[in-house]
Amino acid sequence: QVQLQESGPGLVKPSETLSLTCSVSGGSISGYYWTWIRQPAGKGLEWIGRVHSSGTTSYNPSPSLGGRVTMSVDMSNNQFSLSLTSVTAADTAVYYCARAISMRGGQDFWGQGTLVTVSS
Amino acid sequence: QSALTQPASVSGSPGQSITISCTGTRGDVGTYYYVSWYQQHPGKAPKLIIYDVTNRPSGVSHRFSGSKSGNTASLTISGLQAEDDADYYCSSYTSSSTRVFGGGTKLTVL
């Protein structure tokens, strides 16, 4: 059974960079697409982007994320990561990492989520 | 990319069937058979219940089924049970090689 666990600071200051890591256990990161999804309190899910184990990425072009996203993989540690620059209060949310069934498919295994608050 | 359109809420009594719609465009739901549905209970991570329009992951109840017609996908839950009371989200692959979610539907089991 594949398990995912998000880790990173729970509090980030405005204008700084949010950095999260997702550790994958019970299976290899190799050959799969890995995604980040976020959910502000009381609101819906937002797909942030995906990264393949080869390093290929695709990001949400929406104005709310506006070119601030970078994702990468660390094969040696079976992890992948998210970096979101120039954060504002609007980036406060629960951030989930998840495995994609395929490049075009949905997410079958999810982490428990981690709350990131943007505040000074 | 705009979010897919779902009703904000639906309700039903135990034993009944309900259907949740998910309307997109030709750029997502209308073209691709990569629609997924997720169930989310409060404070929990979403759980995949339908993928690729009609497929159920192993372990998901046969009471959940999916379909698609034109730009609209649908999730049907038959034989409603108290444990089905949750939020439901649809998601689709898009022509931009990204994915988009619906706004979510709150299902209340009366």
mmCIF file of C-alpha atoms in Angstrom:
data_model
loop_
_atom_site.group_PDB
_atom_site.id
_atom_site.type_symbol
_atom_site.label_atom_id
_atom_site.label_comp_id
_atom_site.label_asym_id
_atom_site.label_seq_id
_atom_site.Cartn_x
_atom_site.Cartn_y
_atom_site.Cartn_z
ATOM 1 C CA GLN A 1 0.000 0.000 0.000
ATOM 2 C CA VAL A 2 1.475 3.304 -1.088
ATOM 3 C CA GLN A 3 1.574 5.977 1.617
ATOM 4 C CA LEU A 4 2.346 9.667 1.259
ATOM 5 C CA GLN A 5 3.302 12.155 3.960
ATOM 6 C CA GLU A 6 3.617 15.913 3.553
ATOM 7 C CA SER A 7 6.157 17.865 5.575
ATOM 8 C CA GLY A 8 7.233 21.485 5.836
ATOM 9 C CA PRO A 9 6.670 24.709 7.771
ATOM 10 C CA GLY A 10 3.154 25.323 8.976
ATOM 11 C CA LEU A 11 3.671 29.089 8.996
ATOM 12 C CA VAL A 12 5.159 31.190 6.203
ATOM 13 C CA LYS A 13 5.523 34.961 6.096
ATOM 14 C CA PRO A 14 3.972 37.006 3.258
ATOM 15 C CA SER A 15 6.245 37.456 0.223
ATOM 16 C CA GLU A 16 8.364 34.453 1.247
ATOM 17 C CA THR A 17 8.518 31.000 -0.351
ATOM 18 C CA LEU A 18 6.378 28.060 0.713
ATOM 19 C CA SER A 19 8.309 24.791 0.480
ATOM 20 C CA LEU A 20 6.787 21.366 1.062
ATOM 21 C CA THR A 21 8.080 17.841 0.634
ATOM 22 C CA CYS A 22 6.092 14.658 0.111
ATOM 23 C CA SER A 23 7.696 11.394 1.233
ATOM 24 C CA VAL A 24 6.474 8.258 -0.502
ATOM 25 C CA SER A 25 6.625 4.840 1.162
ATOM 26 C CA GLY A 26 5.351 1.410 0.190
ATOM 27 C CA GLY A 27 6.257 1.917 -3.449
ATOM 28 C CA SER A 28 8.711 3.587 -5.775
ATOM 29 C CA ILE A 29 8.352 7.127 -7.033
ATOM 30 C CA SER A 30 9.759 5.948 -10.364
ATOM 31 C CA GLY A 31 7.428 5.795 -13.358
ATOM 32 C CA TYR A 32 4.571 7.737 -11.843
ATOM 33 C CA TYR A 33 3.111 11.233 -11.930
ATOM 34 C CA TRP A 34 2.905 13.038 -8.591
ATOM 35 C CA THR A 35 0.617 15.950 -7.837
ATOM 36 C CA TRP A 36 0.004 18.770 -5.402
ATOM 37 C CA ILE A 37 -3.516 19.926 -4.584
ATOM 38 C CA ARG A 38 -4.641 22.543 -2.083
ATOM 39 C CA GLN A 39 -7.841 23.402 -0.255
ATOM 40 C CA PRO A 40 -8.485 26.674 1.595
ATOM 41 C CA ALA A 41 -10.569 26.288 4.723
ATOM 42 C CA GLY A 42 -14.224 25.684 3.856
ATOM 43 C CA LYS A 43 -13.552 25.794 0.116
ATOM 44 C CA GLY A 44 -12.985 23.400 -2.761
ATOM 45 C CA LEU A 45 -9.975 21.613 -4.168
ATOM 46 C CA GLU A 46 -7.478 23.315 -6.479
ATOM 47 C CA TRP A 47 -5.065 21.321 -8.652
ATOM 48 C CA ILE A 48 -1.647 22.969 -8.393
ATOM 49 C CA GLY A 49 0.365 20.777 -10.747
ATOM 50 C CA ARG A 50 2.118 17.489 -11.370
ATOM 51 C CA VAL A 51 5.655 16.201 -11.756
ATOM 52 C CA HIS A 52 6.770 12.944 -13.343
ATOM 53 C CA SER A 53 9.599 10.913 -11.874
ATOM 54 C CA SER A 54 11.605 11.984 -14.942
ATOM 55 C CA GLY A 55 11.235 15.623 -13.881
ATOM 56 C CA THR A 56 8.625 16.630 -16.475
ATOM 57 C CA THR A 57 6.150 19.105 -15.014
ATOM 58 C CA SER A 58 2.780 20.700 -15.715
ATOM 59 C CA TYR A 59 1.375 23.551 -13.649
ATOM 60 C CA ASN A 60 -2.019 25.180 -13.209
ATOM 61 C CA PRO A 61 -1.979 28.386 -15.310
ATOM 62 C CA SER A 62 -4.672 30.086 -13.202
ATOM 63 C CA PRO A 63 -4.112 33.677 -12.010
ATOM 64 C CA SER A 64 -4.191 32.480 -8.392
ATOM 65 C CA LEU A 65 -0.914 30.611 -8.931
ATOM 66 C CA GLY A 66 0.477 32.772 -11.736
ATOM 67 C CA GLY A 67 3.855 31.219 -12.553
ATOM 68 C CA ARG A 68 4.924 30.965 -8.892
ATOM 69 C CA VAL A 69 5.027 27.154 -8.777
ATOM 70 C CA THR A 70 7.992 24.810 -9.122
ATOM 71 C CA MET A 71 7.927 21.059 -8.532
ATOM 72 C CA SER A 72 10.784 18.572 -8.472
ATOM 73 C CA VAL A 73 11.573 14.979 -7.585
ATOM 74 C CA ASP A 74 14.288 13.418 -5.448
ATOM 75 C CA MET A 75 14.592 9.827 -6.606
ATOM 76 C CA SER A 76 17.275 8.913 -4.099
ATOM 77 C CA ASN A 77 14.981 9.738 -1.174
ATOM 78 C CA ASN A 78 11.693 8.718 -2.863
ATOM 79 C CA GLN A 79 10.344 12.239 -2.398
ATOM 80 C CA PHE A 80 8.946 15.076 -4.437
ATOM 81 C CA SER A 81 8.548 18.729 -3.560
ATOM 82 C CA LEU A 82 6.567 21.916 -4.097
ATOM 83 C CA SER A 83 7.850 25.467 -4.054
ATOM 84 C CA LEU A 84 5.437 28.425 -4.181
ATOM 85 C CA THR A 85 7.036 31.853 -4.251
ATOM 86 C CA SER A 86 5.789 35.288 -3.181
ATOM 87 C CA VAL A 87 3.011 33.905 -1.005
ATOM 88 C CA THR A 88 0.080 35.944 0.290
ATOM 89 C CA ALA A 89 -2.733 35.213 2.714
ATOM 90 C CA ALA A 90 -4.676 33.777 -0.239
ATOM 91 C CA ASP A 91 -2.216 30.856 -0.292
ATOM 92 C CA THR A 92 -3.289 29.744 3.197
ATOM 93 C CA ALA A 93 -4.689 26.256 2.737
ATOM 94 C CA VAL A 94 -4.342 22.568 3.442
ATOM 95 C CA TYR A 95 -1.845 21.221 0.920
ATOM 96 C CA TYR A 96 -2.160 17.612 -0.228
ATOM 97 C CA CYS A 97 0.305 15.515 -2.169
ATOM 98 C CA ALA A 98 -1.089 12.629 -4.192
ATOM 99 C CA ARG A 99 -0.155 10.021 -6.786
ATOM 100 C CA ALA A 100 -1.752 10.218 -10.230
ATOM 101 C CA ILE A 101 -3.135 7.077 -11.871
ATOM 102 C CA SER A 102 -1.674 8.265 -15.167
ATOM 103 C CA MET A 103 -0.627 11.513 -16.815
ATOM 104 C CA ARG A 104 -4.251 12.303 -17.641
ATOM 105 C CA GLY A 105 -5.876 10.452 -14.760
ATOM 106 C CA GLY A 106 -7.005 11.353 -11.284
ATOM 107 C CA GLN A 107 -5.281 10.722 -7.953
ATOM 108 C CA ASP A 108 -5.503 7.336 -6.273
ATOM 109 C CA PHE A 109 -3.299 7.723 -3.179
ATOM 110 C CA TRP A 110 -3.297 10.862 -1.047
ATOM 111 C CA GLY A 111 -1.337 12.233 1.868
ATOM 112 C CA GLN A 112 -3.227 13.341 4.964
ATOM 113 C CA GLY A 113 -2.641 17.009 4.114
ATOM 114 C CA THR A 114 -0.723 19.737 5.877
ATOM 115 C CA LEU A 115 -2.036 23.167 6.843
ATOM 116 C CA VAL A 116 0.115 26.066 5.720
ATOM 117 C CA THR A 117 -0.767 29.494 7.072
ATOM 118 C CA VAL A 118 0.620 32.654 5.510
ATOM 119 C CA SER A 119 0.889 35.354 8.153
ATOM 120 C CA SER A 120 3.401 37.778 9.549
ATOM 121 C CA GLN B 1 -9.193 27.233 -16.863
ATOM 122 C CA SER B 2 -12.586 27.517 -15.127
ATOM 123 C CA ALA B 3 -13.760 25.167 -12.424
ATOM 124 C CA LEU B 4 -16.241 22.486 -13.405
ATOM 125 C CA THR B 5 -19.814 23.232 -12.299
ATOM 126 C CA GLN B 6 -21.428 21.094 -9.606
ATOM 127 C CA PRO B 7 -24.589 21.716 -7.572
ATOM 128 C CA ALA B 8 -23.717 23.133 -4.171
ATOM 129 C CA SER B 9 -25.835 20.588 -2.350
ATOM 130 C CA VAL B 10 -28.012 17.524 -2.796
ATOM 131 C CA SER B 11 -29.895 15.419 -0.301
ATOM 132 C CA GLY B 12 -31.623 12.087 -0.056
ATOM 133 C CA SER B 13 -33.049 9.621 2.416
ATOM 134 C CA PRO B 14 -31.427 6.310 3.313
ATOM 135 C CA GLY B 15 -32.036 3.718 0.624
ATOM 136 C CA GLN B 16 -32.736 6.276 -2.087
ATOM 137 C CA SER B 17 -30.538 7.088 -5.088
ATOM 138 C CA ILE B 18 -29.070 10.481 -5.907
ATOM 139 C CA THR B 19 -27.135 11.863 -8.848
ATOM 140 C CA ILE B 20 -24.549 14.651 -8.787
ATOM 141 C CA SER B 21 -23.777 16.431 -12.044
ATOM 142 C CA CYS B 22 -20.469 17.914 -13.161
ATOM 143 C CA THR B 23 -20.588 20.237 -16.152
ATOM 144 C CA GLY B 24 -17.520 21.289 -18.077
ATOM 145 C CA THR B 25 -16.694 22.231 -21.632
ATOM 146 C CA ARG B 26 -15.415 20.664 -24.847
ATOM 147 C CA GLY B 27 -11.961 21.460 -23.523
ATOM 148 C CA ASP B 28 -12.276 19.037 -20.631
ATOM 149 C CA VAL B 29 -15.246 16.779 -19.785
ATOM 150 C CA GLY B 30 -16.665 16.914 -23.308
ATOM 151 C CA THR B 31 -13.548 15.536 -24.961
ATOM 152 C CA TYR B 32 -11.688 13.383 -22.458
ATOM 153 C CA TYR B 33 -12.675 10.186 -20.669
ATOM 154 C CA TYR B 34 -10.522 11.124 -17.667
ATOM 155 C CA VAL B 35 -13.167 12.270 -15.207
ATOM 156 C CA SER B 36 -12.638 11.292 -11.586
ATOM 157 C CA TRP B 37 -14.861 11.607 -8.525
ATOM 158 C CA TYR B 38 -13.737 12.000 -4.920
ATOM 159 C CA GLN B 39 -15.496 11.674 -1.573
ATOM 160 C CA GLN B 40 -14.283 13.850 1.293
ATOM 161 C CA HIS B 41 -15.373 13.620 4.910
ATOM 162 C CA PRO B 42 -14.684 16.575 7.226
ATOM 163 C CA GLY B 43 -11.051 16.867 8.221
ATOM 164 C CA LYS B 44 -10.012 14.011 5.949
ATOM 165 C CA ALA B 45 -8.180 13.738 2.651
ATOM 166 C CA PRO B 46 -10.283 13.128 -0.459
ATOM 167 C CA LYS B 47 -10.819 9.501 -1.475
ATOM 168 C CA LEU B 48 -10.991 8.391 -5.098
ATOM 169 C CA ILE B 49 -14.308 6.637 -5.804
ATOM 170 C CA ILE B 50 -14.551 6.786 -9.620
ATOM 171 C CA TYR B 51 -11.821 7.211 -12.239
ATOM 172 C CA ASP B 52 -11.843 7.417 -16.021
ATOM 173 C CA VAL B 53 -15.593 8.214 -15.996
ATOM 174 C CA THR B 54 -16.909 4.776 -15.003
ATOM 175 C CA ASN B 55 -14.227 2.759 -13.188
ATOM 176 C CA ARG B 56 -14.286 1.980 -9.470
ATOM 177 C CA PRO B 57 -11.032 1.455 -7.569
ATOM 178 C CA SER B 58 -10.706 -1.784 -5.671
ATOM 179 C CA GLY B 59 -12.627 -1.651 -2.409
ATOM 180 C CA VAL B 60 -15.100 1.054 -3.444
ATOM 181 C CA SER B 61 -18.742 0.078 -3.074
ATOM 182 C CA HIS B 62 -20.733 -0.936 -6.162
ATOM 183 C CA ARG B 63 -23.319 1.606 -5.021
ATOM 184 C CA PHE B 64 -21.134 4.277 -6.640
ATOM 185 C CA SER B 65 -21.293 4.615 -10.420
ATOM 186 C CA GLY B 66 -20.213 7.183 -12.982
ATOM 187 C CA SER B 67 -21.269 8.207 -16.458
ATOM 188 C CA LYS B 68 -20.793 10.960 -19.010
ATOM 189 C CA SER B 69 -22.891 12.583 -21.729
ATOM 190 C CA GLY B 70 -21.551 15.456 -23.736
ATOM 191 C CA ASN B 71 -19.979 18.069 -21.488
ATOM 192 C CA THR B 72 -21.590 16.669 -18.321
ATOM 193 C CA ALA B 73 -20.379 13.839 -16.125
ATOM 194 C CA SER B 74 -22.514 12.329 -13.382
ATOM 195 C CA LEU B 75 -22.009 10.411 -10.163
ATOM 196 C CA THR B 76 -24.861 8.218 -8.964
ATOM 197 C CA ILE B 77 -25.032 6.794 -5.458
ATOM 198 C CA SER B 78 -27.644 4.112 -4.983
ATOM 199 C CA GLY B 79 -28.988 2.753 -1.709
ATOM 200 C CA LEU B 80 -27.905 5.833 0.236
ATOM 201 C CA GLN B 81 -26.332 5.150 3.614
ATOM 202 C CA ALA B 82 -25.540 7.478 6.498
ATOM 203 C CA GLU B 83 -21.812 7.100 5.808
ATOM 204 C CA ASP B 84 -22.291 8.634 2.345
ATOM 205 C CA ASP B 85 -22.914 12.018 3.994
ATOM 206 C CA ALA B 86 -19.852 13.920 2.702
ATOM 207 C CA ASP B 87 -18.545 16.356 0.122
ATOM 208 C CA TYR B 88 -18.068 15.114 -3.448
ATOM 209 C CA TYR B 89 -15.747 16.576 -6.068
ATOM 210 C CA CYS B 90 -15.372 15.849 -9.753
ATOM 211 C CA SER B 91 -12.177 16.427 -11.686
ATOM 212 C CA SER B 92 -11.250 16.242 -15.365
ATOM 213 C CA TYR B 93 -8.188 16.273 -17.572
ATOM 214 C CA THR B 94 -8.071 19.369 -19.794
ATOM 215 C CA SER B 95 -6.836 20.301 -23.265
ATOM 216 C CA SER B 96 -4.069 22.313 -21.555
ATOM 217 C CA SER B 97 -2.643 19.060 -20.165
ATOM 218 C CA THR B 98 -3.727 20.061 -16.672
ATOM 219 C CA ARG B 99 -6.547 18.955 -14.397
ATOM 220 C CA VAL B 100 -9.463 20.965 -13.073
ATOM 221 C CA PHE B 101 -11.803 20.314 -10.153
ATOM 222 C CA GLY B 102 -15.464 21.062 -9.665
ATOM 223 C CA GLY B 103 -16.560 23.342 -6.861
ATOM 224 C CA GLY B 104 -17.831 20.431 -4.785
ATOM 225 C CA THR B 105 -21.246 19.147 -3.737
ATOM 226 C CA LYS B 106 -22.390 18.648 -0.167
ATOM 227 C CA LEU B 107 -24.453 15.459 0.108
ATOM 228 C CA THR B 108 -26.779 15.316 3.093
ATOM 229 C CA VAL B 109 -28.325 11.981 4.024
ATOM 230 C CA LEU B 110 -31.585 12.880 5.732
#
